[in-house]
Amino acid sequence: MTDDDRAVRILRTMPDDPPLPSTVDVERTMAEGRRRRRVRRWSGGVALVAVTAVAAGGGTVAASALRDTPAAPVKPVTVPSKKAPAKVAPVVPKDCKVTLLPSGEVKKALVTAGDPTGRYHAGRVYPRPGGVHTVVWKDGELLPVPNMPGSDAGFRDINSSGIAVGYSYVGDEERAYALAGGTVRRLAGGRAVAGAINDRGVIAGTLGGAFDGGTPVIWKSYRAEPTRLALPSGITRGSAAAIGEDGTVIGAIYRNTRDEGIPYLWRPDGIGRKLAVPKGATGFWVSSISNGWLYGSAVHDAPDGSMRSFTSYRYSIAANRYEKLAVQLSNDALGAENGWVLSTIADPVILAGKRIVKLPRYNKMKEYQVTAFSADGKTAAGYTTDSTDNEVVANRPLKWTCR
Amino acid sequence: MPRRTDGEYLAFVRGRVTALRRAAYLLCGDSHGADDIVQETLTKLYSRWSRVSHVENLDAYVNTMLVRVFLDERRRGWWKVALLDWLPERATTPPPVEERSVVHTALMGLPPRQRAVVVLRYLCDQPVKEVAHILGCSEGTVKSQASNALDRLRLVFDELPDAVTVQDRR
């Protein structure tokens, strides 16, 4: 194939200007960029403080700024330490420490998932530009496990037995894999993505494409054939992305290809329902499930679609009730069984009731993604996304442990 | 004191919004989506502006950010779900499908990663090594994805008389 290829020549004739006039607002990029800088500065300096939460309300952001949506700065106030009664979990996580997970000779690496015990973490390392190698850590040490085949491979979840699930690509087709017993094996069902696994070994995922929905399924084990999850009448596409320990599956259904998706819940008995929406919101983005609660962000769209804002909520599945969280978190909130929430407000934080505990930075780096939170809320994991002079995205795999 | 000033940012951005929108539009195929991608890319750029003074090839740096925003949004889109059965309408609706060119439709028919390879390789003229770096895959994967994408495009384009190519040029 050469640049003289006819297909390439035709491609290059493509009228490439968007047909509608630009709505890019350069002033707003500066205002929003300044706000992100301010939030980072607020979070600088102290290694770890407990802060009194100030209800931040919905941080309004541009519709485009769907990531990195930290709350308005809150004033850090040191909370006097209280001796926790014996046998009662501390009110807030304490003595949190950050450690860099080992990644051999390779610096660029990230954590993509963790198990409920906090002992297992899954991730990937980038041994050379463009190359990716999937890895698993146990108690902070790299395990000698085989690489997931395919390109752009990544684990999406790992359970307390160390079984990890995820997917990679062959060409542009996704293939779902499980790592179990030291072997990486492909899940049955053809083109598929695996999104989550619980401690019973039940895997939730989607047959077909990852991006626009396909057939939501569960695999009752990594050896099982997929079982389809029922879709409501008239709906042909959906996805399954998360699974609770009781077998509740969270995903979405799609009415058409341009649909953002309607969040959907399948009970352990397979019966499905649409999720309710927080009062006054136009939607709800689920980011995790833990102990019968969903954690995520209510979406508020301006009537003309020009602005989109978010408010952090959790949702009780049994009570069908939303509770607003004390502060605005990013759209990556992960819940623990005791109700603590791991997220980022520029820095990684744990929200314990109304208190924010900031997790320590690694090596003065400033930008973080969190990807794993143990069931007891004492182990968190994630990675940095700083830009440095040498790297566009300097990923470092991190684990935080607290008492 | 920032090593790059607001004035330099404005000068850099104002000269490039058109090209960035074009690239984003080629990637996502939708005017509003393209503007959202550019808005987010520039916001990230501005928030890092004082720290990018050592970046020698700022255009390549920004193009990388743009493609990462596109792919991240696609990936995260799986999680992003709205509750209502409708989406808010923007002020202006896009042109009907039949007004879009055959080439545009064919490009949008490619899966996102393949499309990103084609856009970066042939429409943004990035070398294979750079495309591999941006997409986080091997050079071999870039070549095979490009080859597969062109095979798919040829299926469409081979049906076209040469005249259509000219009509596509607006």
PDB file of N, CA and C in Angstrom, chain A residues 321-359:
ATOM      1  N   ARG A 321     -33.500   4.491  46.381  1.00  0.00           N
ATOM      2  CA  ARG A 321     -33.390   5.843  46.928  1.00  0.00           C
ATOM      3  C   ARG A 321     -31.999   6.420  46.674  1.00  0.00           C
ATOM      4  N   TYR A 322     -31.975   7.676  46.248  1.00  0.00           N
ATOM      5  CA  TYR A 322     -30.700   8.358  46.046  1.00  0.00           C
ATOM      6  C   TYR A 322     -30.315   9.160  47.274  1.00  0.00           C
ATOM      7  N   GLU A 323     -29.013   9.206  47.546  1.00  0.00           N
ATOM      8  CA  GLU A 323     -28.480  10.085  48.600  1.00  0.00           C
ATOM      9  C   GLU A 323     -27.378  10.922  47.999  1.00  0.00           C
ATOM     10  N   LYS A 324     -27.485  12.226  48.160  1.00  0.00           N
ATOM     11  CA  LYS A 324     -26.431  13.092  47.652  1.00  0.00           C
ATOM     12  C   LYS A 324     -25.193  12.945  48.530  1.00  0.00           C
ATOM     13  N   LEU A 325     -24.038  12.840  47.907  1.00  0.00           N
ATOM     14  CA  LEU A 325     -22.801  12.760  48.693  1.00  0.00           C
ATOM     15  C   LEU A 325     -22.421  14.151  49.183  1.00  0.00           C
ATOM     16  N   ALA A 326     -21.586  14.176  50.219  1.00  0.00           N
ATOM     17  CA  ALA A 326     -21.312  15.450  50.897  1.00  0.00           C
ATOM     18  C   ALA A 326     -20.554  16.431  50.011  1.00  0.00           C
ATOM     19  N   VAL A 327     -19.788  15.918  49.076  1.00  0.00           N
ATOM     20  CA  VAL A 327     -19.041  16.809  48.176  1.00  0.00           C
ATOM     21  C   VAL A 327     -19.144  16.287  46.753  1.00  0.00           C
ATOM     22  N   GLN A 328     -18.786  17.172  45.857  1.00  0.00           N
ATOM     23  CA  GLN A 328     -18.746  16.814  44.448  1.00  0.00           C
ATOM     24  C   GLN A 328     -17.442  16.062  44.163  1.00  0.00           C
ATOM     25  N   LEU A 329     -17.559  14.855  43.655  1.00  0.00           N
ATOM     26  CA  LEU A 329     -16.378  14.063  43.315  1.00  0.00           C
ATOM     27  C   LEU A 329     -16.262  13.979  41.796  1.00  0.00           C
ATOM     28  N   SER A 330     -15.170  13.395  41.337  1.00  0.00           N
ATOM     29  CA  SER A 330     -15.041  13.141  39.911  1.00  0.00           C
ATOM     30  C   SER A 330     -15.959  11.981  39.525  1.00  0.00           C
ATOM     31  N   ASN A 331     -16.023  11.716  38.227  1.00  0.00           N
ATOM     32  CA  ASN A 331     -16.937  10.671  37.772  1.00  0.00           C
ATOM     33  C   ASN A 331     -16.318   9.279  37.842  1.00  0.00           C
ATOM     34  N   ASP A 332     -15.408   9.094  38.802  1.00  0.00           N
ATOM     35  CA  ASP A 332     -14.746   7.797  38.933  1.00  0.00           C
ATOM     36  C   ASP A 332     -14.963   7.194  40.326  1.00  0.00           C
ATOM     37  N   ALA A 333     -16.041   7.617  41.017  1.00  0.00           N
ATOM     38  CA  ALA A 333     -16.217   7.243  42.423  1.00  0.00           C
ATOM     39  C   ALA A 333     -16.364   5.730  42.601  1.00  0.00           C
ATOM     40  N   LEU A 334     -15.573   5.183  43.548  1.00  0.00           N
ATOM     41  CA  LEU A 334     -15.627   3.758  43.865  1.00  0.00           C
ATOM     42  C   LEU A 334     -16.023   3.607  45.328  1.00  0.00           C
ATOM     43  N   GLY A 335     -17.032   2.787  45.595  1.00  0.00           N
ATOM     44  CA  GLY A 335     -17.535   2.650  46.955  1.00  0.00           C
ATOM     45  C   GLY A 335     -16.929   1.451  47.671  1.00  0.00           C
ATOM     46  N   ALA A 336     -16.827   1.553  49.018  1.00  0.00           N
ATOM     47  CA  ALA A 336     -16.444   0.409  49.864  1.00  0.00           C
ATOM     48  C   ALA A 336     -17.683  -0.030  50.640  1.00  0.00           C
ATOM     49  N   GLU A 337     -17.579  -1.198  51.297  1.00  0.00           N
ATOM     50  CA  GLU A 337     -18.758  -1.728  51.988  1.00  0.00           C
ATOM     51  C   GLU A 337     -19.190  -0.851  53.153  1.00  0.00           C
ATOM     52  N   ASN A 338     -18.240  -0.125  53.763  1.00  0.00           N
ATOM     53  CA  ASN A 338     -18.604   0.739  54.891  1.00  0.00           C
ATOM     54  C   ASN A 338     -19.097   2.114  54.426  1.00  0.00           C
ATOM     55  N   GLY A 339     -19.263   2.291  53.126  1.00  0.00           N
ATOM     56  CA  GLY A 339     -19.803   3.546  52.620  1.00  0.00           C
ATOM     57  C   GLY A 339     -18.751   4.583  52.267  1.00  0.00           C
ATOM     58  N   TRP A 340     -17.490   4.307  52.548  1.00  0.00           N
ATOM     59  CA  TRP A 340     -16.444   5.235  52.128  1.00  0.00           C
ATOM     60  C   TRP A 340     -16.382   5.250  50.600  1.00  0.00           C
ATOM     61  N   VAL A 341     -15.982   6.382  50.049  1.00  0.00           N
ATOM     62  CA  VAL A 341     -15.935   6.510  48.599  1.00  0.00           C
ATOM     63  C   VAL A 341     -14.547   7.001  48.189  1.00  0.00           C
ATOM     64  N   LEU A 342     -13.931   6.270  47.276  1.00  0.00           N
ATOM     65  CA  LEU A 342     -12.637   6.679  46.714  1.00  0.00           C
ATOM     66  C   LEU A 342     -12.889   7.433  45.416  1.00  0.00           C
ATOM     67  N   SER A 343     -12.254   8.577  45.272  1.00  0.00           N
ATOM     68  CA  SER A 343     -12.408   9.332  44.035  1.00  0.00           C
ATOM     69  C   SER A 343     -11.226  10.288  43.916  1.00  0.00           C
ATOM     70  N   THR A 344     -11.371  11.257  43.044  1.00  0.00           N
ATOM     71  CA  THR A 344     -10.322  12.275  42.930  1.00  0.00           C
ATOM     72  C   THR A 344     -10.970  13.656  42.993  1.00  0.00           C
ATOM     73  N   ILE A 345     -10.341  14.532  43.751  1.00  0.00           N
ATOM     74  CA  ILE A 345     -10.641  15.966  43.666  1.00  0.00           C
ATOM     75  C   ILE A 345      -9.278  16.555  43.349  1.00  0.00           C
ATOM     76  N   ALA A 346      -8.878  16.395  42.120  1.00  0.00           N
ATOM     77  CA  ALA A 346      -7.497  16.614  41.671  1.00  0.00           C
ATOM     78  C   ALA A 346      -6.614  15.537  42.312  1.00  0.00           C
ATOM     79  N   ASP A 347      -6.402  15.588  43.624  1.00  0.00           N
ATOM     80  CA  ASP A 347      -5.686  14.512  44.313  1.00  0.00           C
ATOM     81  C   ASP A 347      -6.661  13.367  44.589  1.00  0.00           C
ATOM     82  N   PRO A 348      -6.099  12.169  44.810  1.00  0.00           N
ATOM     83  CA  PRO A 348      -6.974  11.077  45.242  1.00  0.00           C
ATOM     84  C   PRO A 348      -7.491  11.343  46.653  1.00  0.00           C
ATOM     85  N   VAL A 349      -8.771  11.066  46.868  1.00  0.00           N
ATOM     86  CA  VAL A 349      -9.369  11.299  48.186  1.00  0.00           C
ATOM     87  C   VAL A 349     -10.262  10.127  48.559  1.00  0.00           C
ATOM     88  N   ILE A 350     -10.446   9.966  49.871  1.00  0.00           N
ATOM     89  CA  ILE A 350     -11.490   9.071  50.359  1.00  0.00           C
ATOM     90  C   ILE A 350     -12.499   9.925  51.102  1.00  0.00           C
ATOM     91  N   LEU A 351     -13.753   9.801  50.697  1.00  0.00           N
ATOM     92  CA  LEU A 351     -14.833  10.514  51.364  1.00  0.00           C
ATOM     93  C   LEU A 351     -15.431   9.556  52.390  1.00  0.00           C
ATOM     94  N   ALA A 352     -15.324   9.910  53.671  1.00  0.00           N
ATOM     95  CA  ALA A 352     -15.870   9.077  54.745  1.00  0.00           C
ATOM     96  C   ALA A 352     -16.970   9.894  55.422  1.00  0.00           C
ATOM     97  N   GLY A 353     -18.207   9.602  55.067  1.00  0.00           N
ATOM     98  CA  GLY A 353     -19.301  10.434  55.566  1.00  0.00           C
ATOM     99  C   GLY A 353     -19.168  11.823  55.000  1.00  0.00           C
ATOM    100  N   LYS A 354     -18.950  12.785  55.905  1.00  0.00           N
ATOM    101  CA  LYS A 354     -18.789  14.160  55.431  1.00  0.00           C
ATOM    102  C   LYS A 354     -17.337  14.592  55.424  1.00  0.00           C
ATOM    103  N   ARG A 355     -16.442  13.686  55.730  1.00  0.00           N
ATOM    104  CA  ARG A 355     -15.035  14.066  55.812  1.00  0.00           C
ATOM    105  C   ARG A 355     -14.257  13.582  54.592  1.00  0.00           C
ATOM    106  N   ILE A 356     -13.378  14.448  54.153  1.00  0.00           N
ATOM    107  CA  ILE A 356     -12.508  14.092  53.032  1.00  0.00           C
ATOM    108  C   ILE A 356     -11.112  13.808  53.580  1.00  0.00           C
ATOM    109  N   VAL A 357     -10.607  12.642  53.258  1.00  0.00           N
ATOM    110  CA  VAL A 357      -9.218  12.341  53.598  1.00  0.00           C
ATOM    111  C   VAL A 357      -8.427  12.307  52.300  1.00  0.00           C
ATOM    112  N   LYS A 358      -7.464  13.194  52.240  1.00  0.00           N
ATOM    113  CA  LYS A 358      -6.670  13.258  51.025  1.00  0.00           C
ATOM    114  C   LYS A 358      -5.565  12.206  51.098  1.00  0.00           C
ATOM    115  N   LEU A 359      -5.421  11.441  50.039  1.00  0.00           N
ATOM    116  CA  LEU A 359      -4.361  10.430  50.011  1.00  0.00           C
ATOM    117  C   LEU A 359      -3.056  11.083  49.566  1.00  0.00           C
TER     118      LEU A 359
END
